[in-house]
Amino acid sequence: MGDCGSPRHRGRSRLARLARRPRCAACPFAIREASVVTSAANEGRGYPLRLVVLFALALALAVIWLVLPLERSTVWMLTTVGTLAALAIVAWRTRRLAIARAQNAQVLAALGTATSTIPGGMHTSMPLVLLTGDGLAALFDRDDTTRLAWVGDGAIWLRVDDPNALPRLAVAVRQWRDGRAPDGVVLSVAPALHTNADALVQRLRLARQAMADASRMLGTRLPGYVAIYQRLAGRGPNALPTGNIATDNPQWFGVASITPLASTSAFETAIRGAEDAVQETSRVQDAATRTTRAAGIASLVDWTQRVVMGALTDRRQPAALWPLHGAVWIDCGPASGPDSPWERDVELRTKVAPASVAASPSPWPLPQPLIEAMPVHRRAAPRLSALGHALALLACAAAVAFWGAARNNEALLKKIGADLEHFRSIPATHDAARRDALVALVADRDRLERYARTGVPLRLSFGMYHGAQLLAPLNDAIASYVPPPPPPAVVTLDSMSLFDSGKAQLKVGSTRAMVGALELIKAHPGKRILVAGHTDNVGDPASNLKLSVGRASAVRDWLVDASGIPTTQFAIQGYGDTRPIADNETQDGRARNRRVEITLVPDAAQQAPSAQ
C-alpha cells in the first residue's frame, strides 16, 4: 500500500495476502542539514573484546599461579603462552578497529548525520534495512542523489547503490550498531529499467554474490527480500485523479515469513491474494478491466518466480542461494514500454502486448510492509553481553580454582598420611630412621599450625581445607617418640696392674689405677655400676670364671669403700675367658683380655618415658 503521488506520505499495512485500504502514517523524516556527528561514541559502545580478553588473561594467571597444582616450569610456560596469545588478540583487534574506522569513516559519519535526531539507543533497536537494486534515486529522493539513509516509519533504510559495496557496508553497519548486523537486505527490481532479461539476470547474480559475501563476512545469514516495481495500469503524469483506489493508490501485495519461503506455495498464495485484491478494490471498474488487471498481476508474480527468483536460487551458480523471506509487488515504478523484460514475456506467452504506461511520480514508496514481517532479534547490549561473558569467565575460573584447591588438599592429606604411616612402620630399634621420619612429622605439624595462625593459603581454600583434623594425630605421633638410652660409660682396668697372676686380691698401690673409675662413678650418682671380670684362656675355664668373679668382687668392694655408694648400686659379673677382645694366641692379646670393666648403666626407673 502506498501513494506514488505523495512525496512525503507513505502508507503501511500488515503484510498478508493483500494490503487493505490505504491509510496515511506519520510523515517520515530525513535529515538534510545536520551537524556532523562523529562515530567515535557509537564505536565506544561496541563490544569491548580487548577488555574481555585482558580480564580472561588476568583470571587465568591468577588461577595458574595461586591455585593450580602445577610445576613451576609448567606455570611459566602457560603464563608465556597465554600472555602472548592475549596480546596477539588485542593487537589484532586494535588493528581491525583502526582499519574499520579508516575504511568506514565516511559511511559512519553519514549514518551519524542522518540519524542524529534519533534518541540514544534507537539506532540499535529500530530495524535497519539495506536497500539495493533498481530505482534507488526515486526511492530515496530524486533531488538529492547523495542521500545515504532514510529514517522512515519504524525503520532505517540504508541505500546501497553498488552491490559490490554491500559486504563492506554491512560490516560498517554492524560496527555502527554496536555489533548488531542489519535486519535484512531488500533487492528492488524494476523490470522496465532493463533492456532485456539477460542484463537483469546478470545484475541479480551480482546482488546474489554480494549477499553471500556479506553473510560470510558477518558470520550470519541475512534475511533477503525482493520488491518488484512495475506499472500495470496507465495513468499520465498530468492526468487528474480518477477516484479509483486501484489506480490512484496502488497497494502492496505479497508474502513474507520469519523463515525462508517455499517458493512454489508462497507464490501461489501471492497470486490468489492479488486476484482477490483486484476484485475488492476495483468495484468501480468494469469486469474487463478487473480481469485484465488480475491477469497482469498474476503474470508479474509468475514472471518474478521464474526470472528473478530463478536467478537468485539457481543451484548451478557458485554463490550461496538468496535466503528469501519475502516478496512484494506494487503497481508503481518507471515508465514501461514494449521492450522491457516483463512486457516481452507477456507478449511471448499471451501474444498480447501490454500497453505502455508512464512513470510513477517520485519518490516511490519504500516496501514498508516488509518491516512488519522481519524476524525480531532480541539481542543484549554489547556492554551487557560483555558483562555476561565476564561473569561466565569468572564462573569458569572459580570452577577451575575449586578443582585445583581440591587437588592441592588431596595432595596435602596424602603426604601427611604417608609421613604418619612411614613413622609408625619404623621399628623402635631403628632410631636413625625414626628420627628422620620425626623431622618430617614436625615440619608437617608446624605447617598446619602456621595455617591455623595466619590463615589458609588460597591454593588450599575455597572450603576444601581439612588439614586441621590432622593436627591431633601428628602431635600424638610426635609425643610417642622415646629416644633410646645412651650407651653405657665403660672404664677398662688392666688386671695385671691390679692383681698378681692367678690372684683375686688387690696389690698394694693398685688403687691409683682405679681413681679415674671412682671419679666417673661420683659424677653419675644416679647410675648403677656393673663390675665385670675377664681372663685369658690360659688354664681351666672354670678356674678362670671363678677368678674373674673374684677380681670383680675385689674391685667392687674397694669402690664401695672409696665412694660411699651403697652396695645395692653395684653388680658384679664374671665372664672368664668367654668374651675376649683380642687374640689369645699372642702374648699381647692375652694381656688385653685380662681386664676388669666398670660400666655405668642407667637405672630402670629412669629409662621409663615421661608423660610429657
Coordinates of C-alpha atoms in Angstrom, one line a residue:
M1 CA 0.0 0.0 0.0
G2 CA 1.3 3.4 -0.8
D3 CA 0.7 6.7 -2.6
C4 CA 3.0 7.1 -5.5
G5 CA 2.0 10.7 -5.9
S6 CA 2.8 11.9 -2.4
P7 CA 6.4 12.7 -1.8
R8 CA 6.1 12.6 2.0
H9 CA 3.4 10.2 2.9
R10 CA 4.0 6.5 2.7
G11 CA 1.4 4.0 3.9
R12 CA 2.0 0.9 5.7
S13 CA 0.0 -2.3 6.3
R14 CA 0.1 -5.7 7.8
L15 CA 1.6 -7.9 5.2
A16 CA -0.8 -10.7 4.3
R17 CA -2.2 -11.8 1.1
L18 CA -3.1 -8.3 0.1
A19 CA -2.8 -4.8 1.5
R20 CA -6.0 -3.4 2.8
R21 CA -7.4 0.1 2.4
P22 CA -4.7 2.8 2.4
R23 CA -4.0 4.7 5.5
C24 CA -1.5 7.5 5.9
A25 CA 1.1 7.2 8.5
A26 CA 3.1 9.8 10.2
C27 CA 5.4 11.7 7.9
P28 CA 8.9 10.1 7.7
F29 CA 11.8 12.4 8.0
A30 CA 15.2 12.8 6.5
I31 CA 18.0 15.0 7.8
R32 CA 19.2 17.3 5.1
E33 CA 21.1 19.9 7.3
A34 CA 22.5 18.5 10.4
S35 CA 25.7 18.9 12.3
V36 CA 28.3 16.2 11.5
V37 CA 28.2 13.6 14.2
T38 CA 31.3 11.5 14.6
S39 CA 31.0 7.8 15.0
A40 CA 33.5 7.5 17.9
A41 CA 30.8 7.5 20.5
N42 CA 29.0 4.7 18.8
E43 CA 32.2 2.7 18.3
G44 CA 33.0 3.1 22.0
R45 CA 29.7 1.5 23.0
G46 CA 30.6 -1.7 21.0
Y47 CA 31.7 -5.0 22.4
P48 CA 34.9 -4.5 24.5
L49 CA 36.7 -7.5 23.2
R50 CA 40.1 -6.3 24.4
L51 CA 38.9 -5.7 27.9
V52 CA 37.3 -9.2 28.0
V53 CA 40.5 -10.8 26.7
L54 CA 42.6 -9.0 29.3
F55 CA 40.1 -9.9 32.0
A56 CA 40.3 -13.6 30.9
L57 CA 44.1 -13.4 31.0
A58 CA 44.2 -11.9 34.5
L59 CA 41.8 -14.7 35.7
A60 CA 43.9 -17.4 34.0
L61 CA 47.2 -16.1 35.5
A62 CA 45.6 -15.8 39.0
V63 CA 44.3 -19.4 38.9
I64 CA 47.6 -20.8 37.4
W65 CA 49.9 -19.0 39.9
L66 CA 47.8 -19.2 43.0
V67 CA 45.7 -22.3 42.8
L68 CA 46.6 -25.0 40.3
P69 CA 48.9 -27.8 41.4
L70 CA 51.5 -27.3 38.6
E71 CA 55.2 -27.5 38.3
R72 CA 56.9 -24.1 38.2
S73 CA 58.2 -24.8 34.7
T74 CA 54.7 -25.6 33.5
V75 CA 53.4 -22.4 35.2
W76 CA 55.9 -20.3 33.4
M77 CA 55.2 -22.0 30.1
L78 CA 51.4 -21.4 30.4
T79 CA 51.9 -17.8 31.5
T80 CA 54.1 -17.1 28.5
V81 CA 51.7 -18.8 26.0
G82 CA 48.6 -17.2 27.5
T83 CA 50.2 -13.7 27.6
L84 CA 51.4 -13.9 24.0
A85 CA 48.0 -15.2 22.8
A86 CA 46.1 -12.4 24.6
L87 CA 48.5 -9.7 23.4
A88 CA 48.1 -11.1 19.8
I89 CA 44.3 -10.9 20.1
V90 CA 44.5 -7.4 21.5
A91 CA 46.8 -6.3 18.7
W92 CA 44.7 -7.9 16.0
R93 CA 41.5 -6.3 17.4
T94 CA 43.2 -2.9 17.6
R95 CA 44.4 -3.2 14.0
R96 CA 41.0 -4.3 12.8
L97 CA 39.3 -1.4 14.6
A98 CA 41.8 1.1 13.1
I99 CA 41.2 -0.4 9.6
A100 CA 37.5 -0.4 10.0
R101 CA 37.5 3.2 11.2
A102 CA 39.6 4.3 8.2
Q103 CA 37.5 2.3 5.7
N104 CA 34.1 3.1 7.1
A105 CA 34.7 6.7 8.3
Q106 CA 32.5 8.2 5.5
V107 CA 29.7 5.7 6.0
L108 CA 29.7 6.0 9.8
A109 CA 29.7 9.8 9.5
A110 CA 26.8 9.8 7.1
L111 CA 24.9 7.4 9.3
G112 CA 25.5 9.6 12.3
T113 CA 24.4 12.6 10.4
A114 CA 21.2 11.0 9.0
T115 CA 20.2 9.7 12.4
S116 CA 21.4 12.5 14.6
T117 CA 17.8 13.3 15.8
I118 CA 17.0 9.7 16.8
P119 CA 17.0 9.2 20.6
G120 CA 20.1 7.4 22.0
G121 CA 20.0 3.7 21.5
M122 CA 17.2 3.7 18.9
H123 CA 19.8 3.1 16.1
T124 CA 20.2 -0.4 17.6
S125 CA 16.6 -1.1 18.4
M126 CA 15.0 0.2 15.2
P127 CA 15.1 -2.2 12.2
L128 CA 17.8 -1.3 9.7
V129 CA 17.4 -2.5 6.1
L130 CA 20.0 -2.4 3.3
L131 CA 18.2 -1.5 0.1
T132 CA 20.0 -2.2 -3.2
G133 CA 19.0 -2.8 -6.8
D134 CA 17.0 -0.6 -9.2
G135 CA 15.5 2.8 -8.8
L136 CA 17.3 3.9 -5.7
A137 CA 17.3 7.5 -6.7
A138 CA 13.5 7.5 -7.0
L139 CA 13.1 5.5 -3.8
F140 CA 15.1 7.9 -1.6
D141 CA 14.9 11.3 -3.2
R142 CA 15.4 12.3 -6.8
D143 CA 16.6 15.8 -5.9
D144 CA 19.3 14.6 -3.6
T145 CA 21.2 11.7 -5.2
T146 CA 23.8 11.7 -2.4
R147 CA 21.4 10.7 0.4
L148 CA 22.6 7.6 2.1
A149 CA 19.9 6.8 4.6
W150 CA 16.2 7.5 5.1
V151 CA 14.6 7.2 8.6
G152 CA 11.1 6.1 7.7
D153 CA 8.1 4.8 9.6
G154 CA 9.7 2.5 12.1
A155 CA 12.8 1.6 10.2
I156 CA 16.2 3.0 8.9
W157 CA 16.6 2.4 5.2
L158 CA 20.2 2.4 4.0
R159 CA 20.9 2.9 0.4
V160 CA 23.5 0.7 -1.4
D161 CA 24.0 1.9 -5.0
D162 CA 26.8 -0.6 -5.8
P163 CA 26.0 -4.2 -4.9
N164 CA 29.7 -4.8 -4.6
A165 CA 29.8 -2.4 -1.6
L166 CA 27.1 -4.4 0.2
P167 CA 29.6 -6.6 2.3
R168 CA 31.7 -3.7 3.5
L169 CA 28.6 -1.6 4.2
A170 CA 27.1 -4.4 6.2
V171 CA 30.2 -4.7 8.3
A172 CA 30.2 -0.9 8.8
V173 CA 26.5 -1.0 9.9
R174 CA 27.4 -3.7 12.5
Q175 CA 30.1 -1.5 13.8
W176 CA 27.8 1.5 14.0
R177 CA 25.0 -0.5 15.7
D178 CA 27.3 -1.8 18.5
G179 CA 27.7 -5.3 17.0
R180 CA 24.2 -5.8 15.6
A181 CA 24.0 -6.8 12.0
P182 CA 21.5 -5.3 9.5
D183 CA 18.0 -6.8 9.9
G184 CA 17.6 -7.6 6.3
V185 CA 18.5 -6.8 2.7
V186 CA 15.9 -5.7 0.2
L187 CA 16.5 -6.1 -3.5
S188 CA 14.4 -3.7 -5.6
V189 CA 13.7 -4.8 -9.1
A190 CA 12.2 -2.5 -11.7
P191 CA 11.9 -4.6 -14.9
A192 CA 11.3 -1.6 -17.1
L193 CA 14.7 -0.2 -16.3
H194 CA 16.4 -3.2 -18.1
T195 CA 16.7 -3.6 -21.8
N196 CA 16.5 -7.3 -21.7
A197 CA 16.2 -10.3 -19.4
D198 CA 19.8 -11.3 -19.7
A199 CA 21.0 -7.9 -18.4
L200 CA 18.6 -8.2 -15.5
V201 CA 19.7 -11.7 -14.7
Q202 CA 23.4 -10.6 -14.6
R203 CA 22.6 -7.8 -12.2
L204 CA 20.6 -10.3 -10.0
R205 CA 23.6 -12.7 -9.9
L206 CA 25.8 -9.8 -8.9
A207 CA 23.4 -9.0 -6.0
R208 CA 23.3 -12.7 -5.0
Q209 CA 27.1 -12.8 -4.8
A210 CA 27.3 -9.6 -2.8
M211 CA 24.7 -11.1 -0.4
A212 CA 26.7 -14.2 0.0
D213 CA 29.9 -12.2 0.7
A214 CA 28.1 -10.1 3.3
S215 CA 26.8 -13.1 5.1
R216 CA 30.2 -14.7 5.2
M217 CA 31.9 -11.5 6.5
L218 CA 29.2 -11.1 9.2
G219 CA 29.2 -14.7 10.1
T220 CA 25.4 -14.9 9.9
R221 CA 22.7 -15.3 7.2
L222 CA 20.9 -12.0 6.4
P223 CA 17.2 -12.3 5.6
G224 CA 16.6 -11.4 1.9
Y225 CA 13.6 -9.7 0.4
V226 CA 12.5 -8.8 -3.1
A227 CA 10.4 -5.7 -4.0
I228 CA 9.1 -5.5 -7.6
Y229 CA 8.2 -2.1 -9.0
Q230 CA 6.2 -2.5 -12.2
R231 CA 3.5 -0.3 -13.7
L232 CA 0.3 -2.3 -14.6
A233 CA -2.2 0.5 -15.3
G234 CA -1.8 3.5 -17.5
R235 CA -2.0 7.0 -15.9
G236 CA -0.4 10.0 -17.4
P237 CA 1.7 12.4 -15.3
N238 CA -0.8 15.3 -15.8
A239 CA -4.0 13.3 -15.5
L240 CA -6.5 14.2 -12.9
P241 CA -7.3 11.7 -10.1
T242 CA -9.8 9.2 -11.2
G243 CA -11.1 8.3 -7.8
N244 CA -10.1 4.7 -8.4
I245 CA -8.3 3.3 -5.5
A246 CA -6.6 0.6 -7.6
T247 CA -5.3 3.3 -10.0
D248 CA -4.6 6.3 -7.7
N249 CA -3.2 4.5 -4.7
P250 CA -1.6 1.2 -5.8
Q251 CA -1.2 -1.1 -2.8
W252 CA 1.5 -3.5 -1.8
F253 CA 0.7 -7.2 -2.0
G254 CA 2.9 -10.2 -1.5
V255 CA 4.1 -12.8 1.1
A256 CA 6.6 -12.8 3.9
S257 CA 7.7 -15.1 6.7
I258 CA 10.2 -15.2 9.5
T259 CA 11.5 -18.4 7.9
P260 CA 12.7 -18.8 4.3
L261 CA 9.8 -19.2 1.9
A262 CA 9.0 -22.3 0.0
S263 CA 8.9 -20.7 -3.5
T264 CA 6.1 -22.6 -5.1
S265 CA 3.4 -22.4 -2.4
A266 CA 4.4 -18.9 -1.5
F267 CA 4.0 -17.5 -5.0
E268 CA 0.7 -19.3 -5.5
T269 CA -0.6 -17.6 -2.3
A270 CA 0.6 -14.3 -3.7
I271 CA -1.3 -14.8 -7.0
R272 CA -4.5 -15.7 -5.2
G273 CA -4.2 -12.7 -2.9
A274 CA -3.6 -10.4 -5.8
E275 CA -6.7 -11.7 -7.7
D276 CA -8.8 -11.2 -4.6
A277 CA -7.4 -7.7 -4.1
V278 CA -8.3 -6.7 -7.6
Q279 CA -11.9 -7.8 -7.0
E280 CA -12.2 -5.9 -3.7
T281 CA -10.5 -2.7 -4.7
S282 CA -11.7 -2.3 -8.3
R283 CA -15.5 -2.3 -7.9
V284 CA -15.8 1.0 -9.8
Q285 CA -14.2 -0.7 -12.8
D286 CA -15.9 -2.9 -15.3
A287 CA -15.4 -6.6 -15.4
A288 CA -13.0 -6.5 -18.4
T289 CA -10.7 -4.0 -16.5
R290 CA -10.7 -6.1 -13.4
T291 CA -9.9 -9.2 -15.4
T292 CA -7.1 -7.5 -17.3
R293 CA -5.6 -6.2 -14.1
A294 CA -5.8 -9.5 -12.2
A295 CA -4.2 -11.3 -15.2
G296 CA -1.4 -8.7 -15.2
I297 CA -0.7 -9.1 -11.5
A298 CA -0.7 -12.9 -11.8
S299 CA 1.6 -12.7 -14.8
L300 CA 4.0 -10.4 -12.9
V301 CA 4.2 -12.8 -10.0
D302 CA 4.8 -15.7 -12.2
W303 CA 7.5 -13.8 -14.1
T304 CA 9.1 -12.9 -10.8
Q305 CA 9.2 -16.5 -9.8
R306 CA 10.7 -17.7 -13.0
V307 CA 13.2 -15.0 -13.8
V308 CA 14.1 -13.1 -10.6
M309 CA 13.9 -16.0 -8.1
G310 CA 15.3 -18.4 -10.7
A311 CA 18.5 -16.3 -10.9
L312 CA 18.7 -15.8 -7.1
T313 CA 18.1 -19.5 -6.3
D314 CA 19.9 -21.3 -9.2
R315 CA 21.9 -24.0 -7.6
R316 CA 24.3 -24.1 -10.5
Q317 CA 25.7 -20.8 -9.5
P318 CA 28.7 -20.8 -7.2
A319 CA 27.3 -18.2 -4.8
A320 CA 25.1 -19.2 -1.9
L321 CA 21.3 -19.1 -2.5
W322 CA 19.4 -16.0 -1.8
P323 CA 17.7 -16.5 1.6
L324 CA 14.3 -15.3 0.5
H325 CA 12.0 -14.4 3.4
G326 CA 9.5 -12.2 1.5
A327 CA 8.5 -10.8 -1.9
V328 CA 6.2 -7.9 -2.6
W329 CA 4.8 -6.2 -5.7
I330 CA 3.3 -2.8 -6.4
D331 CA 1.7 -1.1 -9.4
C332 CA 4.3 1.7 -9.3
G333 CA 7.6 2.3 -11.0
P334 CA 9.3 3.6 -14.1
A335 CA 7.7 4.1 -17.5
S336 CA 7.0 0.7 -19.1
G337 CA 7.2 0.0 -22.8
P338 CA 7.1 -3.0 -25.1
D339 CA 10.8 -3.5 -24.8
S340 CA 11.0 -4.2 -21.1
P341 CA 11.6 -7.8 -20.0
W342 CA 8.2 -8.3 -18.4
E343 CA 6.2 -6.9 -21.3
R344 CA 8.2 -9.1 -23.7
D345 CA 7.5 -12.2 -21.6
V346 CA 3.7 -11.3 -21.5
E347 CA 3.7 -10.9 -25.2
L348 CA 5.6 -14.1 -25.8
R349 CA 3.1 -16.1 -23.7
T350 CA -0.2 -14.4 -24.5
K351 CA 0.5 -12.9 -27.9
V352 CA -0.9 -9.7 -26.5
A353 CA 1.5 -6.8 -25.8
P354 CA 0.6 -4.7 -22.7
A355 CA 0.0 -1.1 -23.2
S356 CA 2.8 1.4 -22.5
V357 CA 2.4 3.3 -19.2
A358 CA 4.0 6.5 -17.8
A359 CA 6.4 6.5 -14.9
S360 CA 5.0 7.0 -11.4
P361 CA 5.8 10.2 -9.6
S362 CA 8.8 10.1 -7.3
P363 CA 9.7 9.3 -4.7
W364 CA 8.4 5.8 -4.9
P365 CA 7.1 4.1 -1.7
L366 CA 9.6 2.1 0.2
P367 CA 8.5 -1.6 0.8
Q368 CA 7.4 -0.7 4.3
P369 CA 5.1 -3.8 4.8
L370 CA 8.3 -6.0 4.8
I371 CA 9.3 -4.4 8.1
E372 CA 6.4 -5.9 10.0
A373 CA 7.3 -9.4 8.7
M374 CA 11.0 -9.3 9.5
P375 CA 12.3 -11.6 12.3
V376 CA 12.7 -9.9 15.6
H377 CA 16.1 -10.5 17.1
R378 CA 16.3 -9.9 20.8
R379 CA 19.9 -9.0 21.4
A380 CA 21.5 -7.7 24.6
A381 CA 23.6 -4.5 24.5
P382 CA 27.3 -5.2 23.9
R383 CA 28.2 -4.0 27.3
L384 CA 25.7 -6.3 28.9
S385 CA 26.9 -9.1 26.7
A386 CA 30.5 -8.4 27.8
L387 CA 29.3 -8.4 31.4
G388 CA 27.7 -11.7 30.9
H389 CA 30.8 -13.1 29.3
A390 CA 32.9 -11.8 32.1
L391 CA 30.6 -13.5 34.6
A392 CA 30.9 -16.7 32.6
L393 CA 34.7 -16.4 32.6
L394 CA 34.6 -15.8 36.4
A395 CA 32.5 -18.8 36.9
C396 CA 34.8 -21.0 34.8
A397 CA 37.8 -19.6 36.7
A398 CA 36.0 -20.4 40.0
A399 CA 35.3 -23.9 38.9
V400 CA 38.9 -24.5 37.9
A401 CA 40.0 -22.9 41.2
F402 CA 37.7 -25.2 43.2
W403 CA 39.1 -28.2 41.3
G404 CA 42.7 -27.0 41.9
A405 CA 42.1 -26.4 45.6
A406 CA 40.6 -29.9 45.9
R407 CA 43.6 -31.5 44.2
N408 CA 46.0 -29.5 46.5
N409 CA 44.2 -30.5 49.6
E410 CA 44.1 -34.1 48.4
A411 CA 47.9 -34.0 47.9
L412 CA 48.4 -32.4 51.4
L413 CA 46.3 -35.0 53.2
K414 CA 48.0 -37.8 51.2
K415 CA 51.5 -36.5 52.1
I416 CA 50.8 -36.1 55.8
G417 CA 49.1 -39.5 55.9
A418 CA 52.1 -41.1 54.2
D419 CA 54.5 -39.4 56.7
L420 CA 52.5 -40.7 59.6
E421 CA 52.3 -44.2 58.2
H422 CA 56.1 -44.2 57.5
F423 CA 56.9 -43.1 61.0
R424 CA 54.7 -45.8 62.6
S425 CA 56.1 -48.5 60.4
I426 CA 59.7 -48.0 61.6
P427 CA 60.8 -50.3 64.5
A428 CA 61.9 -48.7 67.7
T429 CA 65.3 -50.2 67.3
H430 CA 66.0 -48.2 64.1
D431 CA 66.4 -44.9 65.8
A432 CA 68.1 -43.1 63.0
A433 CA 65.3 -43.8 60.6
R434 CA 62.7 -42.8 63.2
R435 CA 64.5 -39.5 63.8
D436 CA 64.4 -38.7 60.0
A437 CA 60.7 -39.6 59.9
L438 CA 60.1 -37.5 63.1
V439 CA 61.7 -34.4 61.3
A440 CA 59.1 -34.7 58.5
L441 CA 56.2 -35.0 61.1
V442 CA 57.4 -31.9 62.9
A443 CA 57.6 -30.0 59.6
D444 CA 54.0 -31.1 58.8
R445 CA 52.8 -30.0 62.2
D446 CA 54.5 -26.6 62.0
R447 CA 52.9 -26.0 58.6
L448 CA 49.4 -26.8 59.8
E449 CA 49.9 -24.7 62.9
R450 CA 51.1 -21.8 60.7
Y451 CA 47.9 -22.1 58.6
A452 CA 45.9 -22.0 61.8
R453 CA 47.6 -18.9 63.0
T454 CA 48.0 -16.9 59.8
G455 CA 45.2 -18.3 57.6
V456 CA 44.9 -21.0 54.9
P457 CA 46.6 -20.0 51.6
L458 CA 44.5 -19.5 48.5
R459 CA 45.6 -22.7 46.8
L460 CA 44.1 -24.7 49.7
S461 CA 41.0 -22.5 50.3
F462 CA 37.5 -22.4 48.7
G463 CA 36.1 -24.6 51.5
M464 CA 38.4 -27.6 50.6
Y465 CA 40.8 -27.3 53.6
H466 CA 40.7 -30.2 56.1
G467 CA 44.2 -30.1 57.4
A468 CA 43.2 -29.1 60.9
Q469 CA 41.9 -32.5 61.6
L470 CA 45.4 -34.0 61.2
L471 CA 47.0 -31.8 64.0
A472 CA 46.0 -34.3 66.7
P473 CA 47.4 -37.4 65.1
L474 CA 50.6 -35.5 64.3
N475 CA 51.0 -34.4 67.9
D476 CA 50.3 -37.9 69.2
A477 CA 52.9 -39.4 66.9
I478 CA 55.5 -36.8 67.8
A479 CA 54.9 -37.3 71.5
S480 CA 55.2 -41.1 71.2
Y481 CA 58.8 -40.9 70.2
V482 CA 61.2 -42.0 73.0
P483 CA 64.9 -41.7 72.4
P484 CA 67.0 -44.8 73.1
P485 CA 69.1 -44.8 76.3
P486 CA 72.6 -43.5 75.8
P487 CA 75.4 -46.1 75.5
P488 CA 76.9 -47.1 78.9
A489 CA 80.1 -45.4 80.0
V490 CA 82.8 -48.1 80.3
V491 CA 86.2 -47.9 82.2
T492 CA 88.6 -50.8 81.5
L493 CA 91.2 -51.7 84.1
D494 CA 94.2 -53.9 83.3
S495 CA 94.1 -56.9 85.7
M496 CA 97.8 -57.2 85.8
S497 CA 98.1 -53.7 87.2
L498 CA 95.6 -54.6 90.0
F499 CA 96.3 -58.3 90.7
D500 CA 99.1 -60.8 90.7
S501 CA 98.8 -63.7 88.3
G502 CA 96.1 -66.1 89.4
K503 CA 95.2 -63.9 92.4
A504 CA 92.0 -62.0 93.3
Q505 CA 93.4 -59.7 95.9
L506 CA 94.3 -56.1 95.0
K507 CA 98.0 -55.4 95.0
V508 CA 99.5 -52.7 97.2
G509 CA 99.4 -49.4 95.3
S510 CA 97.0 -50.6 92.7
T511 CA 94.2 -48.2 93.8
R512 CA 95.8 -45.4 91.8
A513 CA 94.7 -47.2 88.7
M514 CA 91.0 -47.0 89.9
V515 CA 90.9 -43.3 90.6
G516 CA 89.5 -42.5 87.2
A517 CA 86.8 -45.0 87.6
L518 CA 86.0 -43.6 91.0
E519 CA 85.6 -40.1 89.6
L520 CA 83.3 -41.3 86.8
I521 CA 81.1 -43.0 89.4
K522 CA 80.9 -39.9 91.6
A523 CA 80.0 -37.8 88.5
H524 CA 76.9 -40.0 87.8
P525 CA 75.4 -40.8 91.2
G526 CA 72.2 -42.0 89.7
K527 CA 73.7 -44.7 87.6
R528 CA 74.1 -48.4 88.5
I529 CA 77.6 -49.8 88.3
L530 CA 78.4 -53.1 86.7
V531 CA 81.8 -54.5 87.5
A532 CA 82.7 -57.4 85.2
G533 CA 85.9 -59.5 85.3
H534 CA 87.6 -61.1 82.3
T535 CA 90.5 -63.5 81.8
D536 CA 92.6 -65.1 79.0
N537 CA 92.1 -68.7 78.0
V538 CA 95.2 -70.0 79.8
G539 CA 94.2 -72.6 82.4
D540 CA 90.9 -74.3 83.2
P541 CA 87.8 -72.3 82.1
A542 CA 86.0 -73.0 85.4
S543 CA 89.0 -71.6 87.3
N544 CA 89.2 -68.7 85.0
L545 CA 85.4 -68.0 85.6
K546 CA 85.9 -68.1 89.4
L547 CA 89.0 -65.9 89.1
S548 CA 87.0 -63.3 87.1
V549 CA 84.2 -63.2 89.6
G550 CA 86.7 -62.8 92.5
R551 CA 88.5 -60.0 90.9
A552 CA 85.2 -58.2 90.1
S553 CA 84.2 -58.5 93.7
A554 CA 87.5 -57.1 94.9
V555 CA 87.2 -54.0 92.7
R556 CA 83.6 -53.6 93.8
D557 CA 84.4 -53.7 97.4
W558 CA 87.1 -51.1 97.0
L559 CA 84.8 -48.7 95.1
V560 CA 82.1 -49.1 97.7
D561 CA 84.5 -48.1 100.4
A562 CA 86.0 -45.3 98.4
S563 CA 82.8 -43.7 97.1
G564 CA 80.4 -44.4 99.9
I565 CA 77.8 -45.6 97.4
P566 CA 75.6 -48.4 98.7
T567 CA 76.4 -51.9 97.7
T568 CA 72.9 -52.2 96.1
Q569 CA 74.0 -49.8 93.4
F570 CA 76.7 -52.3 92.3
A571 CA 76.5 -55.5 90.4
I572 CA 79.4 -57.9 89.7
Q573 CA 79.7 -60.4 86.8
G574 CA 82.4 -62.8 85.9
Y575 CA 82.8 -63.9 82.3
G576 CA 86.1 -65.8 82.5
D577 CA 87.6 -66.3 79.1
T578 CA 84.2 -66.2 77.2
R579 CA 84.4 -62.6 75.9
P580 CA 87.9 -61.9 74.6
I581 CA 88.6 -58.6 72.9
A582 CA 91.9 -59.8 71.4
D583 CA 93.6 -62.9 70.1
N584 CA 94.5 -65.2 72.9
E585 CA 97.2 -66.8 70.7
T586 CA 99.6 -63.9 71.3
Q587 CA 101.0 -62.6 74.5
D588 CA 99.8 -59.1 73.8
G589 CA 96.3 -60.4 73.0
R590 CA 96.2 -62.4 76.2
A591 CA 97.3 -59.3 78.2
R592 CA 94.4 -57.3 76.7
N593 CA 91.9 -60.0 77.5
R594 CA 92.9 -59.9 81.3
R595 CA 90.8 -57.0 82.4
V596 CA 88.1 -55.6 84.7
E597 CA 85.4 -53.4 83.1
I598 CA 83.4 -50.9 85.1
T599 CA 80.2 -49.9 83.3
L600 CA 77.7 -47.2 84.2
V601 CA 74.1 -48.4 83.5
P602 CA 71.0 -46.1 83.7
D603 CA 68.6 -47.1 86.4
A604 CA 65.5 -48.9 85.1
A605 CA 63.1 -46.3 86.7
Q606 CA 64.9 -43.5 84.9
Q607 CA 64.6 -45.2 81.5
A608 CA 60.8 -45.1 81.5
P609 CA 59.4 -42.2 79.3
S610 CA 57.7 -39.3 81.0
A611 CA 54.1 -38.2 80.2
Q612 CA 55.5 -35.1 78.6

